[in-house]
Amino acid sequence: MGAALLAGILASAGLALLTSVLAFWGPHGHSYFLGGNSALQFPSELAPAFISAGWTTLALDSRSHPHPVVLGAAVWLIGAELLIAYWAVAILTGVDLGLALVLGGLFEVAAPILALTLPLRARARRTLVGPGWSLIAAIVLLIAIAVPTVGLQACGPALGLPEAPRQFRLCIPFSS
């Protein structure tokens, strides 16, 4: 459970730093812009990839899979790549592929469910904790990522409007 809390805190810190960098750098093209307070939408869209990866890792670990962390990281990479591909296409071409964002969301919901239900082919290892602890760890992970991500919204005024000149400000959840 401590590892889930630590992973959630590190993921939240990474989302806060990424938000600050995007707000300053402000990638843009056509009618899409991620600078200033527009950068706040990115962590809200990327946080589910972190949660899905953590839940997949916990699900595989509770089933004694030999490589739960590697597969959880793969789930995060796929979820993050789908989101980055969505924004890259939108910024470079001006075409909004909302379907890609929906598919990313469906993948992030399906990955932990599949980790719990698909049969294991790898040789299982012995686990020290039961499924109840994994469920508690999943809730801790959700709270550790979701609460700070919602708290990032308070940084909006400090990040400035998209059209205003920007300077780098570190966005800390629940600070104004």
PDB file of C-alpha atoms in Angstrom:
ATOM      1  CA  MET A   1       0.000   0.000   0.000  1.00  0.00           C
ATOM      2  CA  GLY A   2       2.922   2.326   0.707  1.00  0.00           C
ATOM      3  CA  ALA A   3       4.247   1.700  -2.800  1.00  0.00           C
ATOM      4  CA  ALA A   4       0.857   2.662  -4.269  1.00  0.00           C
ATOM      5  CA  LEU A   5       0.843   5.891  -2.257  1.00  0.00           C
ATOM      6  CA  LEU A   6       4.409   6.708  -3.306  1.00  0.00           C
ATOM      7  CA  ALA A   7       3.622   5.940  -6.964  1.00  0.00           C
ATOM      8  CA  GLY A   8       0.537   8.176  -6.797  1.00  0.00           C
ATOM      9  CA  ILE A   9       2.480  11.051  -5.236  1.00  0.00           C
ATOM     10  CA  LEU A  10       5.263  10.738  -7.833  1.00  0.00           C
ATOM     11  CA  ALA A  11       2.708  10.623 -10.663  1.00  0.00           C
ATOM     12  CA  SER A  12       0.996  13.738  -9.281  1.00  0.00           C
ATOM     13  CA  ALA A  13       4.318  15.569  -8.987  1.00  0.00           C
ATOM     14  CA  GLY A  14       5.126  14.615 -12.577  1.00  0.00           C
ATOM     15  CA  LEU A  15       1.741  15.884 -13.763  1.00  0.00           C
ATOM     16  CA  ALA A  16       2.277  19.189 -11.923  1.00  0.00           C
ATOM     17  CA  LEU A  17       5.716  19.662 -13.488  1.00  0.00           C
ATOM     18  CA  LEU A  18       4.413  18.718 -16.942  1.00  0.00           C
ATOM     19  CA  THR A  19       1.578  21.222 -16.565  1.00  0.00           C
ATOM     20  CA  SER A  20       4.054  23.975 -15.708  1.00  0.00           C
ATOM     21  CA  VAL A  21       6.285  23.145 -18.673  1.00  0.00           C
ATOM     22  CA  LEU A  22       3.333  23.000 -21.082  1.00  0.00           C
ATOM     23  CA  ALA A  23       1.948  26.299 -19.757  1.00  0.00           C
ATOM     24  CA  PHE A  24       5.283  27.998 -20.397  1.00  0.00           C
ATOM     25  CA  TRP A  25       6.197  26.310 -23.678  1.00  0.00           C
ATOM     26  CA  GLY A  26       2.671  26.356 -25.104  1.00  0.00           C
ATOM     27  CA  PRO A  27       2.700  24.027 -28.116  1.00  0.00           C
ATOM     28  CA  HIS A  28       0.164  25.326 -30.600  1.00  0.00           C
ATOM     29  CA  GLY A  29      -1.039  25.026 -34.141  1.00  0.00           C
ATOM     30  CA  HIS A  30      -4.179  25.847 -36.064  1.00  0.00           C
ATOM     31  CA  SER A  31      -6.845  26.493 -33.423  1.00  0.00           C
ATOM     32  CA  TYR A  32      -5.269  24.280 -30.733  1.00  0.00           C
ATOM     33  CA  PHE A  33      -3.084  25.693 -27.985  1.00  0.00           C
ATOM     34  CA  LEU A  34      -1.728  24.216 -24.769  1.00  0.00           C
ATOM     35  CA  GLY A  35      -0.058  27.338 -23.318  1.00  0.00           C
ATOM     36  CA  GLY A  36      -1.030  29.351 -20.262  1.00  0.00           C
ATOM     37  CA  ASN A  37      -4.015  28.051 -18.381  1.00  0.00           C
ATOM     38  CA  SER A  38      -4.979  25.894 -21.396  1.00  0.00           C
ATOM     39  CA  ALA A  39      -2.275  23.480 -20.214  1.00  0.00           C
ATOM     40  CA  LEU A  40      -4.559  22.459 -17.337  1.00  0.00           C
ATOM     41  CA  GLN A  41      -6.504  20.116 -19.609  1.00  0.00           C
ATOM     42  CA  PHE A  42      -3.470  17.902 -20.253  1.00  0.00           C
ATOM     43  CA  PRO A  43      -3.015  16.497 -16.708  1.00  0.00           C
ATOM     44  CA  SER A  44      -6.743  15.843 -16.467  1.00  0.00           C
ATOM     45  CA  GLU A  45      -6.447  13.723 -19.600  1.00  0.00           C
ATOM     46  CA  LEU A  46      -3.155  12.040 -18.624  1.00  0.00           C
ATOM     47  CA  ALA A  47      -4.046  11.180 -15.007  1.00  0.00           C
ATOM     48  CA  PRO A  48      -6.306   8.260 -16.073  1.00  0.00           C
ATOM     49  CA  ALA A  49      -3.313   6.643 -17.813  1.00  0.00           C
ATOM     50  CA  PHE A  50      -1.407   6.704 -14.504  1.00  0.00           C
ATOM     51  CA  ILE A  51      -4.407   5.309 -12.610  1.00  0.00           C
ATOM     52  CA  SER A  52      -4.977   2.581 -15.192  1.00  0.00           C
ATOM     53  CA  ALA A  53      -1.312   1.574 -15.098  1.00  0.00           C
ATOM     54  CA  GLY A  54      -1.343   1.424 -11.307  1.00  0.00           C
ATOM     55  CA  TRP A  55      -4.553  -0.571 -11.182  1.00  0.00           C
ATOM     56  CA  THR A  56      -3.241  -2.975 -13.824  1.00  0.00           C
ATOM     57  CA  THR A  57      -0.040  -3.446 -11.826  1.00  0.00           C
ATOM     58  CA  LEU A  58      -2.025  -4.095  -8.642  1.00  0.00           C
ATOM     59  CA  ALA A  59      -4.390  -6.496 -10.429  1.00  0.00           C
ATOM     60  CA  LEU A  60      -1.523  -8.500 -11.905  1.00  0.00           C
ATOM     61  CA  ASP A  61       0.336  -8.485  -8.595  1.00  0.00           C
ATOM     62  CA  SER A  62      -2.722  -9.766  -6.734  1.00  0.00           C
ATOM     63  CA  ARG A  63      -2.881 -12.619  -9.257  1.00  0.00           C
ATOM     64  CA  SER A  64       0.840 -13.365  -8.679  1.00  0.00           C
ATOM     65  CA  HIS A  65       1.959 -12.461 -12.201  1.00  0.00           C
ATOM     66  CA  PRO A  66       5.767 -12.550 -12.447  1.00  0.00           C
ATOM     67  CA  HIS A  67       6.070  -9.109 -14.139  1.00  0.00           C
ATOM     68  CA  PRO A  68       3.285  -6.791 -12.936  1.00  0.00           C
ATOM     69  CA  VAL A  69       5.376  -3.594 -12.955  1.00  0.00           C
ATOM     70  CA  VAL A  70       6.618  -4.090 -16.512  1.00  0.00           C
ATOM     71  CA  LEU A  71       3.116  -4.689 -17.830  1.00  0.00           C
ATOM     72  CA  GLY A  72       1.756  -1.754 -15.797  1.00  0.00           C
ATOM     73  CA  ALA A  73       4.395   0.501 -17.336  1.00  0.00           C
ATOM     74  CA  ALA A  74       3.396  -0.761 -20.790  1.00  0.00           C
ATOM     75  CA  VAL A  75      -0.229   0.163 -20.053  1.00  0.00           C
ATOM     76  CA  TRP A  76       0.888   3.687 -19.060  1.00  0.00           C
ATOM     77  CA  LEU A  77       2.981   4.049 -22.219  1.00  0.00           C
ATOM     78  CA  ILE A  78       0.103   3.008 -24.458  1.00  0.00           C
ATOM     79  CA  GLY A  79      -2.344   5.354 -22.690  1.00  0.00           C
ATOM     80  CA  ALA A  80       0.116   8.261 -22.804  1.00  0.00           C
ATOM     81  CA  GLU A  81       0.960   7.596 -26.455  1.00  0.00           C
ATOM     82  CA  LEU A  82      -2.712   7.642 -27.435  1.00  0.00           C
ATOM     83  CA  LEU A  83      -3.136  11.008 -25.712  1.00  0.00           C
ATOM     84  CA  ILE A  84       0.049  12.474 -27.203  1.00  0.00           C
ATOM     85  CA  ALA A  85      -0.939  11.220 -30.667  1.00  0.00           C
ATOM     86  CA  TYR A  86      -4.342  12.885 -30.260  1.00  0.00           C
ATOM     87  CA  TRP A  87      -2.784  16.249 -29.380  1.00  0.00           C
ATOM     88  CA  ALA A  88      -0.029  15.987 -32.002  1.00  0.00           C
ATOM     89  CA  VAL A  89      -2.551  15.398 -34.776  1.00  0.00           C
ATOM     90  CA  ALA A  90      -4.810  18.186 -33.488  1.00  0.00           C
ATOM     91  CA  ILE A  91      -1.966  20.717 -33.225  1.00  0.00           C
ATOM     92  CA  LEU A  92      -0.206  19.793 -36.492  1.00  0.00           C
ATOM     93  CA  THR A  93      -3.235  19.304 -38.743  1.00  0.00           C
ATOM     94  CA  GLY A  94      -6.086  21.094 -37.015  1.00  0.00           C
ATOM     95  CA  VAL A  95      -8.178  17.912 -37.189  1.00  0.00           C
ATOM     96  CA  ASP A  96      -9.871  16.936 -33.949  1.00  0.00           C
ATOM     97  CA  LEU A  97      -9.762  13.168 -33.631  1.00  0.00           C
ATOM     98  CA  GLY A  98     -11.985  12.939 -30.586  1.00  0.00           C
ATOM     99  CA  LEU A  99     -12.371   9.254 -31.340  1.00  0.00           C
ATOM    100  CA  ALA A 100      -8.687   8.746 -30.441  1.00  0.00           C
ATOM    101  CA  LEU A 101      -9.324  10.283 -27.022  1.00  0.00           C
ATOM    102  CA  VAL A 102     -12.375   8.033 -26.544  1.00  0.00           C
ATOM    103  CA  LEU A 103     -10.361   4.963 -27.557  1.00  0.00           C
ATOM    104  CA  GLY A 104      -7.660   5.964 -25.085  1.00  0.00           C
ATOM    105  CA  GLY A 105     -10.259   6.202 -22.338  1.00  0.00           C
ATOM    106  CA  LEU A 106     -11.721   2.822 -23.259  1.00  0.00           C
ATOM    107  CA  PHE A 107      -8.241   1.285 -23.215  1.00  0.00           C
ATOM    108  CA  GLU A 108      -7.554   2.769 -19.781  1.00  0.00           C
ATOM    109  CA  VAL A 109     -10.758   1.202 -18.437  1.00  0.00           C
ATOM    110  CA  ALA A 110     -10.236  -2.134 -20.183  1.00  0.00           C
ATOM    111  CA  ALA A 111      -6.597  -2.750 -19.187  1.00  0.00           C
ATOM    112  CA  PRO A 112      -7.171  -3.350 -15.441  1.00  0.00           C
ATOM    113  CA  ILE A 113     -10.296  -5.410 -16.150  1.00  0.00           C
ATOM    114  CA  LEU A 114      -8.386  -7.613 -18.582  1.00  0.00           C
ATOM    115  CA  ALA A 115      -5.538  -7.952 -16.070  1.00  0.00           C
ATOM    116  CA  LEU A 116      -8.053  -9.365 -13.592  1.00  0.00           C
ATOM    117  CA  THR A 117      -9.896 -11.677 -15.962  1.00  0.00           C
ATOM    118  CA  LEU A 118      -7.534 -13.058 -18.622  1.00  0.00           C
ATOM    119  CA  PRO A 119      -5.907 -16.388 -17.791  1.00  0.00           C
ATOM    120  CA  LEU A 120      -2.253 -16.258 -16.760  1.00  0.00           C
ATOM    121  CA  ARG A 121       0.173 -18.129 -18.991  1.00  0.00           C
ATOM    122  CA  ALA A 122       3.294 -17.197 -17.090  1.00  0.00           C
ATOM    123  CA  ARG A 123       4.404 -19.173 -14.062  1.00  0.00           C
ATOM    124  CA  ALA A 124       2.820 -17.490 -11.069  1.00  0.00           C
ATOM    125  CA  ARG A 125       4.867 -16.437  -8.075  1.00  0.00           C
ATOM    126  CA  ARG A 126       3.727 -16.538  -4.478  1.00  0.00           C
ATOM    127  CA  THR A 127       2.164 -13.305  -3.187  1.00  0.00           C
ATOM    128  CA  LEU A 128       2.247 -12.086   0.402  1.00  0.00           C
ATOM    129  CA  VAL A 129      -0.913  -9.975   0.371  1.00  0.00           C
ATOM    130  CA  GLY A 130      -4.500 -10.835  -0.374  1.00  0.00           C
ATOM    131  CA  PRO A 131      -6.907  -9.175  -2.812  1.00  0.00           C
ATOM    132  CA  GLY A 132      -8.337  -6.964  -0.040  1.00  0.00           C
ATOM    133  CA  TRP A 133      -5.017  -5.155   0.352  1.00  0.00           C
ATOM    134  CA  SER A 134      -4.782  -4.718  -3.405  1.00  0.00           C
ATOM    135  CA  LEU A 135      -8.226  -3.113  -3.436  1.00  0.00           C
ATOM    136  CA  ILE A 136      -7.236  -0.732  -0.633  1.00  0.00           C
ATOM    137  CA  ALA A 137      -4.000   0.086  -2.499  1.00  0.00           C
ATOM    138  CA  ALA A 138      -6.019   0.804  -5.669  1.00  0.00           C
ATOM    139  CA  ILE A 139      -8.190   3.289  -3.755  1.00  0.00           C
ATOM    140  CA  VAL A 140      -5.095   4.917  -2.214  1.00  0.00           C
ATOM    141  CA  LEU A 141      -3.530   5.230  -5.677  1.00  0.00           C
ATOM    142  CA  LEU A 142      -6.704   6.789  -7.097  1.00  0.00           C
ATOM    143  CA  ILE A 143      -6.869   9.360  -4.299  1.00  0.00           C
ATOM    144  CA  ALA A 144      -3.131  10.129  -4.480  1.00  0.00           C
ATOM    145  CA  ILE A 145      -3.420  10.963  -8.194  1.00  0.00           C
ATOM    146  CA  ALA A 146      -6.946  12.372  -8.515  1.00  0.00           C
ATOM    147  CA  VAL A 147      -6.942  14.830  -5.619  1.00  0.00           C
ATOM    148  CA  PRO A 148      -3.755  16.701  -6.648  1.00  0.00           C
ATOM    149  CA  THR A 149      -4.841  16.636 -10.303  1.00  0.00           C
ATOM    150  CA  VAL A 150      -8.095  18.369  -9.363  1.00  0.00           C
ATOM    151  CA  GLY A 151      -6.058  20.732  -7.167  1.00  0.00           C
ATOM    152  CA  LEU A 152      -4.005  21.786 -10.205  1.00  0.00           C
ATOM    153  CA  GLN A 153      -7.053  23.687 -11.449  1.00  0.00           C
ATOM    154  CA  ALA A 154      -6.330  26.324  -8.797  1.00  0.00           C
ATOM    155  CA  CYS A 155      -3.140  27.186 -10.722  1.00  0.00           C
ATOM    156  CA  GLY A 156      -5.114  28.557 -13.668  1.00  0.00           C
ATOM    157  CA  PRO A 157      -4.831  32.280 -12.868  1.00  0.00           C
ATOM    158  CA  ALA A 158      -1.110  31.951 -12.053  1.00  0.00           C
ATOM    159  CA  LEU A 159      -0.402  30.325 -15.417  1.00  0.00           C
ATOM    160  CA  GLY A 160      -1.991  33.221 -17.283  1.00  0.00           C
ATOM    161  CA  LEU A 161      -4.141  33.473 -20.348  1.00  0.00           C
ATOM    162  CA  PRO A 162      -2.953  31.702 -23.498  1.00  0.00           C
ATOM    163  CA  GLU A 163      -2.408  34.952 -25.376  1.00  0.00           C
ATOM    164  CA  ALA A 164      -0.513  36.696 -22.536  1.00  0.00           C
ATOM    165  CA  PRO A 165       3.304  36.696 -22.375  1.00  0.00           C
ATOM    166  CA  ARG A 166       4.336  33.787 -20.203  1.00  0.00           C
ATOM    167  CA  GLN A 167       7.007  33.153 -17.647  1.00  0.00           C
ATOM    168  CA  PHE A 168       7.734  29.798 -16.054  1.00  0.00           C
ATOM    169  CA  ARG A 169       5.744  29.171 -12.864  1.00  0.00           C
ATOM    170  CA  LEU A 170       5.787  25.884 -11.027  1.00  0.00           C
ATOM    171  CA  CYS A 171       2.191  24.791 -10.580  1.00  0.00           C
ATOM    172  CA  ILE A 172       1.618  23.268  -7.158  1.00  0.00           C
ATOM    173  CA  PRO A 173      -1.791  21.670  -6.460  1.00  0.00           C
ATOM    174  CA  PHE A 174      -4.171  23.766  -4.339  1.00  0.00           C
ATOM    175  CA  SER A 175      -1.954  26.861  -4.531  1.00  0.00           C
ATOM    176  CA  SER A 176      -3.228  30.063  -6.038  1.00  0.00           C
TER     177      SER A 176
END
